[in-house]
mmCIF file of C-alpha atoms and ligand atoms in Angstrom:
data_model
loop_
_atom_site.group_PDB
_atom_site.id
_atom_site.type_symbol
_atom_site.label_atom_id
_atom_site.label_comp_id
_atom_site.label_asym_id
_atom_site.label_seq_id
_atom_site.Cartn_x
_atom_site.Cartn_y
_atom_site.Cartn_z
ATOM 1 C CA UNK A 123 -22.625 -8.278 -1.739
ATOM 2 C CA UNK A 124 -20.064 -7.106 -4.319
ATOM 3 C CA UNK A 125 -19.906 -8.391 -7.880
ATOM 4 C CA UNK A 126 -16.890 -10.702 -8.441
ATOM 5 C CA UNK A 127 -13.832 -9.244 -10.197
ATOM 6 C CA UNK A 128 -11.645 -11.207 -12.610
ATOM 7 C CA UNK A 129 -8.007 -11.696 -11.618
ATOM 8 C CA UNK A 130 -5.678 -13.212 -14.216
ATOM 9 C CA UNK A 131 -2.400 -14.721 -12.998
ATOM 10 C CA UNK A 132 0.331 -16.062 -15.286
ATOM 11 C CA UNK A 133 2.971 -18.570 -14.233
ATOM 12 C CA UNK A 134 0.255 -19.872 -11.942
ATOM 13 C CA UNK A 135 1.889 -23.262 -11.345
ATOM 14 C CA UNK A 136 5.249 -21.733 -10.384
ATOM 15 C CA UNK A 137 6.746 -20.991 -6.977
ATOM 16 C CA UNK A 138 5.413 -17.447 -6.686
ATOM 17 C CA UNK A 139 2.036 -18.597 -7.979
ATOM 18 C CA UNK A 140 1.844 -21.138 -5.180
ATOM 19 C CA UNK A 141 2.503 -18.435 -2.574
ATOM 20 C CA UNK A 142 0.181 -15.925 -4.262
ATOM 21 C CA UNK A 143 -3.071 -17.578 -5.356
ATOM 22 C CA UNK A 144 -4.257 -18.627 -1.904
ATOM 23 C CA UNK A 145 -3.839 -15.115 -0.579
ATOM 24 C CA UNK A 146 -5.732 -13.573 -3.495
ATOM 25 C CA UNK A 147 -8.534 -16.105 -3.006
ATOM 26 C CA UNK A 148 -8.701 -15.418 0.734
ATOM 27 C CA UNK A 149 -9.271 -11.699 0.162
ATOM 28 C CA UNK A 150 -5.899 -10.351 1.229
ATOM 29 C CA UNK A 151 -5.360 -8.517 -2.056
ATOM 30 C CA UNK A 152 -8.684 -6.863 -2.822
ATOM 31 C CA UNK A 153 -10.472 -6.971 0.513
ATOM 32 C CA UNK A 154 -12.406 -9.429 2.624
ATOM 33 C CA UNK A 155 -15.673 -8.362 0.944
ATOM 34 C CA UNK A 156 -14.533 -8.728 -2.676
ATOM 35 C CA UNK A 157 -15.292 -12.026 -4.469
ATOM 36 C CA UNK A 158 -12.754 -13.013 -7.127
ATOM 37 C CA UNK A 159 -12.669 -15.228 -10.206
ATOM 38 C CA UNK A 160 -9.176 -16.602 -10.869
ATOM 39 C CA UNK A 161 -8.155 -16.933 -14.537
ATOM 40 C CA UNK A 162 -4.929 -18.896 -14.427
ATOM 41 C CA UNK A 163 -2.433 -19.078 -17.295
ATOM 42 C CA UNK A 164 0.344 -21.596 -17.727
ATOM 43 C CA UNK A 165 2.353 -22.621 -20.752
ATOM 44 C CA UNK A 166 0.301 -25.019 -22.909
ATOM 45 C CA UNK A 167 2.468 -27.996 -22.023
ATOM 46 C CA UNK A 168 1.350 -31.137 -20.190
ATOM 47 C CA UNK A 169 3.600 -30.882 -17.114
ATOM 48 C CA UNK A 170 2.787 -27.292 -16.064
ATOM 49 C CA UNK A 171 -0.913 -27.709 -16.991
ATOM 50 C CA UNK A 172 -1.115 -30.818 -14.812
ATOM 51 C CA UNK A 173 0.642 -29.035 -11.944
ATOM 52 C CA UNK A 174 -1.827 -26.156 -12.352
ATOM 53 C CA UNK A 175 -4.743 -28.593 -11.995
ATOM 54 C CA UNK A 176 -3.164 -29.740 -8.725
ATOM 55 C CA UNK A 177 -2.957 -26.171 -7.414
ATOM 56 C CA UNK A 178 -6.615 -25.683 -8.357
ATOM 57 C CA UNK A 179 -7.545 -28.839 -6.458
ATOM 58 C CA UNK A 180 -5.890 -27.332 -3.385
ATOM 59 C CA UNK A 181 -7.672 -24.018 -3.931
ATOM 60 C CA UNK A 182 -10.928 -25.986 -4.035
ATOM 61 C CA UNK A 183 -9.979 -27.718 -0.825
ATOM 62 C CA UNK A 184 -9.616 -24.387 0.961
ATOM 63 C CA UNK A 185 -13.327 -23.699 0.352
ATOM 64 C CA UNK A 186 -12.590 -19.961 0.227
ATOM 65 C CA UNK A 187 -15.905 -18.097 0.555
ATOM 66 C CA UNK A 188 -14.617 -15.313 -1.753
ATOM 67 C CA UNK A 189 -13.499 -17.617 -4.579
ATOM 68 C CA UNK A 190 -16.389 -17.239 -7.019
ATOM 69 C CA UNK A 191 -14.789 -19.121 -9.914
ATOM 70 C CA UNK A 192 -11.565 -20.527 -11.268
ATOM 71 C CA UNK A 193 -10.328 -21.385 -14.780
ATOM 72 C CA UNK A 194 -7.148 -22.919 -16.234
ATOM 73 C CA UNK A 195 -5.823 -21.545 -19.525
ATOM 74 C CA UNK A 196 -2.992 -22.161 -21.961
ATOM 75 C CA UNK A 197 -3.640 -19.084 -24.134
ATOM 76 C CA UNK A 198 -3.469 -15.437 -22.982
ATOM 77 C CA UNK A 199 -6.342 -14.557 -25.354
ATOM 78 C CA UNK A 200 -8.728 -16.554 -23.182
ATOM 79 C CA UNK A 201 -6.935 -16.127 -19.846
ATOM 80 C CA UNK A 202 -7.145 -12.312 -19.995
ATOM 81 C CA UNK A 203 -10.792 -12.099 -21.149
ATOM 82 C CA UNK A 204 -12.464 -9.257 -19.231
ATOM 83 C CA UNK A 205 -9.678 -9.308 -16.626
ATOM 84 C CA UNK A 206 -9.885 -6.474 -14.080
ATOM 85 C CA UNK A 207 -6.455 -7.327 -12.669
ATOM 86 C CA UNK A 208 -3.566 -9.146 -14.327
ATOM 87 C CA UNK A 209 -0.500 -10.357 -12.443
ATOM 88 C CA UNK A 210 2.131 -11.358 -14.991
ATOM 89 C CA UNK A 211 4.403 -13.636 -13.011
ATOM 90 C CA UNK A 212 5.519 -16.202 -15.588
ATOM 91 C CA UNK A 213 8.597 -15.276 -17.602
ATOM 92 C CA UNK A 214 12.014 -16.569 -18.556
ATOM 93 C CA UNK A 215 14.487 -15.196 -16.023
ATOM 94 C CA UNK A 216 18.150 -15.215 -16.996
ATOM 95 C CA UNK A 217 19.634 -18.661 -16.506
ATOM 96 C CA UNK A 218 23.327 -19.510 -16.080
ATOM 97 C CA UNK A 219 25.242 -18.784 -19.282
ATOM 98 C CA UNK A 220 22.216 -17.201 -20.975
ATOM 99 C CA UNK A 221 23.088 -14.380 -23.350
ATOM 100 C CA UNK A 222 21.384 -11.043 -22.835
ATOM 101 C CA UNK A 223 20.084 -11.041 -26.401
ATOM 102 C CA UNK A 224 18.507 -14.462 -25.846
ATOM 103 C CA UNK A 225 16.873 -13.331 -22.587
ATOM 104 C CA UNK A 226 15.392 -10.259 -24.252
ATOM 105 C CA UNK A 227 14.231 -12.245 -27.278
ATOM 106 C CA UNK A 228 12.426 -14.930 -25.229
ATOM 107 C CA UNK A 229 10.747 -12.397 -22.957
ATOM 108 C CA UNK A 230 10.051 -10.113 -25.876
ATOM 109 C CA UNK A 231 7.998 -12.905 -27.411
ATOM 110 C CA UNK A 232 6.119 -13.613 -24.154
ATOM 111 C CA UNK A 233 5.315 -9.993 -23.285
ATOM 112 C CA UNK A 234 4.439 -8.761 -26.771
ATOM 113 C CA UNK A 235 1.936 -11.645 -27.021
ATOM 114 C CA UNK A 236 0.533 -10.972 -23.548
ATOM 115 C CA UNK A 237 0.372 -7.207 -24.143
ATOM 116 C CA UNK A 238 -1.533 -7.784 -27.381
ATOM 117 C CA UNK A 239 -3.900 -10.186 -25.644
ATOM 118 C CA UNK A 240 -4.590 -7.671 -22.859
ATOM 119 C CA UNK A 241 -5.144 -5.031 -25.526
ATOM 120 C CA UNK A 242 -7.649 -7.257 -27.305
ATOM 121 C CA UNK A 243 -9.680 -8.820 -24.497
ATOM 122 C CA UNK A 244 -9.055 -7.368 -21.008
ATOM 123 C CA UNK A 245 -11.235 -4.835 -19.229
ATOM 124 C CA UNK A 246 -10.380 -1.301 -20.408
ATOM 125 C CA UNK A 247 -9.465 -0.441 -16.825
ATOM 126 C CA UNK A 248 -7.352 -3.567 -16.211
ATOM 127 C CA UNK A 249 -4.604 -3.048 -13.645
ATOM 128 C CA UNK A 250 -1.479 -4.907 -14.754
ATOM 129 C CA UNK A 251 1.441 -5.818 -12.506
ATOM 130 C CA UNK A 252 4.526 -7.428 -14.048
ATOM 131 C CA UNK A 253 6.545 -9.550 -11.615
ATOM 132 C CA UNK A 254 8.446 -11.773 -14.063
ATOM 133 C CA UNK A 255 11.998 -10.598 -14.688
ATOM 134 C CA UNK A 256 13.343 -8.437 -16.180
ATOM 135 C CA UNK A 257 10.188 -6.898 -14.667
ATOM 136 C CA UNK A 258 10.509 -3.246 -15.743
ATOM 137 C CA UNK A 259 11.368 -4.069 -19.330
ATOM 138 C CA UNK A 260 8.731 -6.803 -19.561
ATOM 139 C CA UNK A 261 6.140 -4.290 -18.321
ATOM 140 C CA UNK A 262 7.404 -1.773 -20.873
ATOM 141 C CA UNK A 263 7.052 -4.337 -23.691
ATOM 142 C CA UNK A 264 3.509 -5.266 -22.590
ATOM 143 C CA UNK A 265 2.522 -1.588 -22.343
ATOM 144 C CA UNK A 266 3.893 -0.803 -25.817
ATOM 145 C CA UNK A 267 2.100 -3.866 -27.214
ATOM 146 C CA UNK A 268 -1.254 -2.634 -25.889
ATOM 147 C CA UNK A 269 -1.799 0.719 -27.635
ATOM 148 C CA UNK A 270 -5.563 0.769 -26.943
ATOM 149 C CA UNK A 271 -5.122 0.564 -23.178
ATOM 150 C CA UNK A 272 -3.959 3.556 -21.130
ATOM 151 C CA UNK A 273 -0.192 3.322 -20.487
ATOM 152 C CA UNK A 274 -0.845 4.023 -16.799
ATOM 153 C CA UNK A 275 -2.534 0.606 -16.472
ATOM 154 C CA UNK A 276 0.882 -1.085 -16.720
ATOM 155 C CA UNK A 277 3.198 -1.327 -13.718
ATOM 156 C CA UNK A 278 6.277 -3.282 -12.626
ATOM 157 C CA UNK A 279 7.044 -4.668 -9.194
ATOM 158 C CA UNK A 280 9.547 -2.692 -7.105
ATOM 159 C CA UNK A 281 7.661 -3.440 -3.892
ATOM 160 C CA UNK A 282 9.881 -6.330 -2.863
ATOM 161 C CA UNK A 283 12.887 -3.987 -2.972
ATOM 162 C CA UNK A 284 10.863 -1.415 -1.010
ATOM 163 C CA UNK A 285 9.912 -3.965 1.656
ATOM 164 C CA UNK A 286 13.482 -5.266 1.861
ATOM 165 C CA UNK A 287 14.684 -1.702 2.449
ATOM 166 C CA UNK A 288 12.036 -1.142 5.156
ATOM 167 C CA UNK A 289 13.163 -4.214 7.020
ATOM 168 C CA UNK A 290 16.863 -3.262 6.822
ATOM 169 C CA UNK A 291 16.093 0.204 8.194
ATOM 170 C CA UNK A 292 13.966 -1.206 11.004
ATOM 171 C CA UNK A 293 16.837 -3.526 11.991
ATOM 172 C CA UNK A 294 19.419 -0.724 11.824
ATOM 173 C CA UNK A 295 17.399 1.761 13.890
ATOM 174 C CA UNK A 296 15.763 -0.753 16.237
ATOM 175 C CA UNK A 297 12.361 0.750 15.353
ATOM 176 C CA UNK A 298 9.164 -0.876 14.093
ATOM 177 C CA UNK A 299 8.685 -1.395 10.354
ATOM 178 C CA UNK A 300 5.139 -0.071 10.675
ATOM 179 C CA UNK A 301 6.392 3.323 11.836
ATOM 180 C CA UNK A 302 8.638 3.975 8.823
ATOM 181 C CA UNK A 303 7.163 6.374 6.268
ATOM 182 C CA UNK A 304 8.328 8.089 3.087
ATOM 183 C CA UNK A 305 10.820 5.520 1.942
ATOM 184 C CA UNK A 306 11.230 4.899 -1.772
ATOM 185 C CA UNK A 307 13.211 2.896 -4.317
ATOM 186 C CA UNK A 308 14.093 4.515 -7.625
ATOM 187 C CA UNK A 309 14.635 2.777 -10.932
ATOM 188 C CA UNK A 310 15.036 -0.770 -12.148
ATOM 189 C CA UNK A 311 14.217 -3.952 -10.225
ATOM 190 C CA UNK A 312 17.844 -5.062 -10.322
ATOM 191 C CA UNK A 313 20.951 -4.531 -8.201
ATOM 192 C CA UNK A 314 21.173 -0.980 -9.666
ATOM 193 C CA UNK A 315 17.931 0.104 -7.916
ATOM 194 C CA UNK A 316 18.407 3.052 -5.543
ATOM 195 C CA UNK A 317 16.716 2.628 -2.172
ATOM 196 C CA UNK A 318 16.453 6.150 -0.755
ATOM 197 C CA UNK A 319 15.722 6.933 2.896
ATOM 198 C CA UNK A 320 16.619 10.641 2.745
ATOM 199 C CA UNK A 321 12.959 11.635 3.151
ATOM 200 C CA UNK A 322 11.994 8.780 5.437
ATOM 201 C CA UNK A 323 10.665 9.379 8.935
ATOM 202 C CA UNK A 324 9.888 7.263 11.994
ATOM 203 C CA UNK A 325 7.224 8.908 14.171
ATOM 204 C CA UNK A 326 8.235 12.238 12.670
ATOM 205 C CA UNK A 327 11.973 11.785 13.250
ATOM 206 C CA UNK A 328 14.291 11.798 10.225
ATOM 207 C CA UNK A 329 15.672 8.334 9.411
ATOM 208 C CA UNK A 330 18.749 9.878 7.774
ATOM 209 C CA UNK A 331 19.484 11.742 11.044
ATOM 210 C CA UNK A 332 18.788 8.667 13.183
ATOM 211 C CA UNK A 333 21.217 6.576 11.128
ATOM 212 C CA UNK A 334 23.631 9.405 10.285
ATOM 213 C CA UNK A 335 26.112 7.128 8.545
ATOM 214 C CA UNK A 336 26.649 7.700 4.813
ATOM 215 C CA UNK A 337 29.236 4.931 4.756
ATOM 216 C CA UNK A 338 26.585 2.441 5.964
ATOM 217 C CA UNK A 339 24.175 3.755 3.329
ATOM 218 C CA UNK A 340 26.594 3.392 0.421
ATOM 219 C CA UNK A 341 28.522 0.302 1.500
ATOM 220 C CA UNK A 342 26.119 -1.802 3.566
ATOM 221 C CA UNK A 343 22.474 -0.794 3.039
ATOM 222 C CA UNK A 344 22.405 -0.359 -0.748
ATOM 223 C CA UNK A 345 24.428 -3.517 -1.543
ATOM 224 C CA UNK A 346 22.358 -5.544 0.966
ATOM 225 C CA UNK A 347 19.036 -4.484 -0.566
ATOM 226 C CA UNK A 348 20.387 -4.693 -4.124
ATOM 227 C CA UNK A 349 21.819 -8.188 -3.740
ATOM 228 C CA UNK A 350 19.107 -9.599 -1.478
ATOM 229 C CA UNK A 351 17.643 -11.758 -4.253
ATOM 230 C CA UNK A 352 21.014 -13.444 -4.780
ATOM 231 C CA UNK A 353 21.431 -13.921 -1.007
ATOM 232 C CA UNK A 354 18.045 -15.699 -0.819
ATOM 233 C CA UNK A 355 19.023 -18.006 -3.696
ATOM 234 C CA UNK A 356 22.323 -18.753 -1.966
ATOM 235 C CA UNK A 357 20.571 -19.610 1.329
ATOM 236 C CA UNK A 358 17.433 -21.375 0.084
ATOM 237 C CA UNK A 359 18.593 -22.871 -3.171
ATOM 238 C CA UNK A 360 15.554 -21.246 -4.781
ATOM 239 C CA UNK A 361 14.661 -17.658 -5.602
ATOM 240 C CA UNK A 362 12.416 -15.528 -3.373
ATOM 241 C CA UNK A 363 8.845 -16.707 -3.681
ATOM 242 C CA UNK A 364 6.755 -16.008 -0.569
ATOM 243 C CA UNK A 365 8.256 -12.549 -0.151
ATOM 244 C CA UNK A 366 7.738 -11.827 -3.853
ATOM 245 C CA UNK A 367 4.108 -12.961 -3.648
ATOM 246 C CA UNK A 368 3.649 -10.825 -0.533
ATOM 247 C CA UNK A 369 5.031 -7.794 -2.361
ATOM 248 C CA UNK A 370 2.669 -8.421 -5.292
ATOM 249 C CA UNK A 371 -0.274 -8.512 -2.857
ATOM 250 C CA UNK A 372 0.913 -5.256 -1.238
ATOM 251 C CA UNK A 373 1.327 -3.558 -4.636
ATOM 252 C CA UNK A 374 -2.118 -4.503 -5.946
ATOM 253 C CA UNK A 375 -3.927 -3.907 -2.646
ATOM 254 C CA UNK A 376 -2.464 -0.416 -2.315
ATOM 255 C CA UNK A 377 -3.213 0.432 -5.955
ATOM 256 C CA UNK A 378 -6.810 -0.805 -5.698
ATOM 257 C CA UNK A 379 -7.685 0.279 -2.170
ATOM 258 C CA UNK A 380 -5.402 3.295 -1.595
ATOM 259 C CA UNK A 381 -2.525 4.201 0.719
ATOM 260 C CA UNK A 382 -4.233 6.930 2.791
ATOM 261 C CA UNK A 383 -1.512 9.411 1.855
ATOM 262 C CA UNK A 384 1.384 7.072 2.613
ATOM 263 C CA UNK A 385 4.191 6.607 0.119
ATOM 264 C CA UNK A 386 4.862 3.251 -1.488
ATOM 265 C CA UNK A 387 7.092 2.316 -4.430
ATOM 266 C CA UNK A 388 5.714 1.229 -7.797
ATOM 267 C CA UNK A 389 7.391 0.805 -11.170
ATOM 268 C CA UNK A 390 5.244 3.004 -13.417
ATOM 269 C CA UNK A 391 5.623 4.672 -16.814
ATOM 270 C CA UNK A 392 7.316 8.020 -16.262
ATOM 271 C CA UNK A 393 5.415 11.152 -17.132
ATOM 272 C CA UNK A 394 8.768 12.966 -17.353
ATOM 273 C CA UNK A 395 9.188 13.558 -13.605
ATOM 274 C CA UNK A 396 12.742 13.865 -12.237
ATOM 275 C CA UNK A 397 14.182 13.944 -15.761
ATOM 276 C CA UNK A 398 13.176 10.311 -16.394
ATOM 277 C CA UNK A 399 12.148 10.135 -20.073
ATOM 278 C CA UNK A 400 8.436 9.659 -20.715
ATOM 279 C CA UNK A 401 7.177 6.054 -20.624
ATOM 280 C CA UNK A 402 10.340 4.630 -19.012
ATOM 281 C CA UNK A 403 9.059 1.986 -16.567
ATOM 282 C CA UNK A 404 10.755 3.323 -13.459
ATOM 283 C CA UNK A 405 10.474 2.863 -9.695
ATOM 284 C CA UNK A 406 9.040 6.044 -8.136
ATOM 285 C CA UNK A 407 7.528 7.048 -4.819
ATOM 286 C CA UNK A 408 3.757 7.090 -5.289
ATOM 287 C CA UNK A 409 0.582 7.547 -3.287
ATOM 288 C CA UNK A 410 -2.636 5.774 -4.305
ATOM 289 C CA UNK A 411 -6.219 6.935 -4.039
ATOM 290 C CA UNK A 412 -9.483 5.798 -5.674
ATOM 291 C CA UNK A 413 -7.722 3.191 -7.807
ATOM 292 C CA UNK A 414 -5.120 5.595 -9.224
ATOM 293 C CA UNK A 415 -1.458 6.078 -8.339
ATOM 294 C CA UNK A 416 0.252 9.447 -8.354
ATOM 295 C CA UNK A 417 4.024 10.030 -8.471
ATOM 296 C CA UNK A 418 5.273 12.109 -5.529
ATOM 297 C CA UNK A 419 6.768 15.179 -7.170
ATOM 298 C CA UNK A 420 9.184 17.935 -6.289
ATOM 299 C CA UNK A 421 11.639 15.980 -4.134
ATOM 300 C CA UNK A 422 15.180 17.291 -4.045
ATOM 301 C CA UNK A 423 17.731 15.053 -5.725
ATOM 302 C CA UNK A 424 21.260 15.532 -4.351
ATOM 303 C CA UNK A 425 24.479 14.625 -6.185
ATOM 304 C CA UNK A 426 24.798 11.146 -4.640
ATOM 305 C CA UNK A 427 21.176 10.328 -5.511
ATOM 306 C CA UNK A 428 21.466 11.753 -9.021
ATOM 307 C CA UNK A 429 24.432 9.513 -9.718
ATOM 308 C CA UNK A 430 22.483 6.442 -8.541
ATOM 309 C CA UNK A 431 19.383 7.414 -10.501
ATOM 310 C CA UNK A 432 21.442 7.999 -13.653
ATOM 311 C CA UNK A 433 23.015 4.561 -13.302
ATOM 312 C CA UNK A 434 19.750 2.638 -12.922
ATOM 313 C CA UNK A 435 18.161 4.730 -15.712
ATOM 314 C CA UNK A 436 21.071 3.937 -18.039
ATOM 315 C CA UNK A 437 20.582 0.229 -17.409
ATOM 316 C CA UNK A 438 16.860 0.495 -18.188
ATOM 317 C CA UNK A 439 17.491 2.480 -21.352
ATOM 318 C CA UNK A 440 19.955 -0.173 -22.533
ATOM 319 C CA UNK A 441 17.321 -2.866 -21.896
ATOM 320 C CA UNK A 442 14.702 -0.819 -23.751
ATOM 321 C CA UNK A 443 17.043 -0.281 -26.689
ATOM 322 C CA UNK A 444 17.574 -4.059 -26.792
ATOM 323 C CA UNK A 445 13.835 -4.672 -27.310
ATOM 324 C CA UNK A 446 13.071 -1.655 -29.513
ATOM 325 C CA UNK A 447 13.057 -3.759 -32.694
ATOM 326 C CA UNK A 448 10.198 -5.883 -31.272
ATOM 327 C CA UNK A 449 7.855 -2.951 -30.686
HETATM 328 P P1 NAX B 514 8.948 -20.517 -11.474
HETATM 329 O O1 NAX B 514 9.894 -20.977 -12.520
HETATM 330 O O2 NAX B 514 8.752 -21.325 -10.238
HETATM 331 O O3 NAX B 514 7.498 -20.327 -12.133
HETATM 332 C C1 NAX B 514 7.299 -19.643 -13.323
HETATM 333 C C2 NAX B 514 6.114 -20.276 -14.009
HETATM 334 O O4 NAX B 514 5.789 -19.471 -15.119
HETATM 335 C C3 NAX B 514 6.386 -21.686 -14.514
HETATM 336 O O5 NAX B 514 5.401 -22.562 -14.012
HETATM 337 C C4 NAX B 514 6.315 -21.534 -16.025
HETATM 338 O O6 NAX B 514 5.751 -22.678 -16.653
HETATM 339 C C5 NAX B 514 5.392 -20.337 -16.164
HETATM 340 N N1 NAX B 514 5.525 -19.613 -17.420
HETATM 341 C C6 NAX B 514 6.639 -19.373 -18.149
HETATM 342 N N2 NAX B 514 6.335 -18.707 -19.264
HETATM 343 C C7 NAX B 514 5.011 -18.510 -19.251
HETATM 344 C C8 NAX B 514 4.109 -17.899 -20.149
HETATM 345 N N3 NAX B 514 4.528 -17.371 -21.298
HETATM 346 N N4 NAX B 514 2.808 -17.867 -19.825
HETATM 347 C C9 NAX B 514 2.375 -18.430 -18.674
HETATM 348 N N5 NAX B 514 3.174 -19.030 -17.791
HETATM 349 C C10 NAX B 514 4.484 -19.072 -18.072
HETATM 350 O O7 NAX B 514 9.400 -19.030 -11.135
HETATM 351 P P2 NAX B 514 8.977 -18.129 -9.868
HETATM 352 O O8 NAX B 514 9.930 -18.372 -8.771
HETATM 353 O O9 NAX B 514 7.529 -18.284 -9.610
HETATM 354 O O10 NAX B 514 9.301 -16.678 -10.433
HETATM 355 C C11 NAX B 514 8.555 -16.107 -11.475
HETATM 356 C C12 NAX B 514 9.227 -14.840 -11.988
HETATM 357 O O11 NAX B 514 9.292 -13.853 -10.981
HETATM 358 C C13 NAX B 514 10.667 -15.044 -12.463
HETATM 359 O O12 NAX B 514 10.830 -14.357 -13.683
HETATM 360 C C14 NAX B 514 11.483 -14.364 -11.387
HETATM 361 O O13 NAX B 514 12.725 -13.914 -11.864
HETATM 362 C C15 NAX B 514 10.574 -13.239 -11.019
HETATM 363 N N6 NAX B 514 10.821 -12.556 -9.737
HETATM 364 C C16 NAX B 514 10.590 -11.224 -9.679
HETATM 365 C C17 NAX B 514 10.733 -10.493 -8.514
HETATM 366 C C18 NAX B 514 10.463 -9.017 -8.469
HETATM 367 O O14 NAX B 514 10.673 -8.422 -7.418
HETATM 368 N N7 NAX B 514 9.996 -8.360 -9.533
HETATM 369 C C19 NAX B 514 11.199 -11.150 -7.276
HETATM 370 C C20 NAX B 514 11.014 -12.629 -7.270
HETATM 371 C C21 NAX B 514 11.275 -13.327 -8.583
HETATM 372 O O15 NAX B 514 12.659 -13.534 -8.724
#
């Protein structure tokens, strides 16, 4: 049987953590033959640490055959020790009335510390996924704080936007989600992201031709996908959690186990493709094979798409400029 791998998860006592840990421990992320050791990080404060103990009691009570070990931590320097995978979920999202500078400062502190800890103690091939918002910029901060790790090990979650777009297209066309290929989402995980179905196909048929409605694209589809997070909060009174956890599982599973040539969306440091400056943590179409992702290159960018890409890039560059003094 396989040797266990170490999976670190931060924000482990939060909403997404509660929807995520049980699926990792049951083998949905890394395969039904891959034992895992969970290294769980929460803030070193009594309430969250106690809640984390409760989640671990429930994990125990599932008697998952693949759960080879489990630890609670309050310090990233111990939580990330030898980690093969790190899912950085805990962060300080923007609250009502919170200034942008304050948001960037609080997260800057969290993600510089976590980046440094990964740099110091994680496996040299650790695969890092940042979920906590602002996800792209937090991933960028962690990457820049870990100079001894390859930049390509750091990624941000755009998969929830990708999955939201898939489901909207399936509803619009009346076709099955499973048959949609070559969809992507460019840019920042924020309402500026650009979900792009120009290359998408359903059983070989062009999605753009099937829909054939640019007004729907610009005025219904893009706003619906872009503002879906706010719509969930409005309906549920809480932000997306199960769907976010599901997207994190999809992202890591595809990165680790491959996509068999299919496109998925990941936020990854740009290598300069499509005019996106090097190292910008940007949503791109990728394929994954043998534990590595590869940006799909050479796609044509029309005027409408260029305008959208420029807008989401501008937002990311402003965020990056706001944290530059920390790095
Ligand atoms: P919760 O507030 O339920 O849980 C967050 C947990 O993180 C808390 O238990 C908190 O104690 C812990 N935490 C905070 N700082 C920490 C630190 N420095 N180290 C370790 N743990 C820490 O939030 P939840 O609903 O689980 O959401 C978590 C994050 O995901 C938020 O930032 C949220 O904005 C973000 N999201 C990102 C999405 C994406 O697509 N990238 C979608 C869903 C979600 O909105």
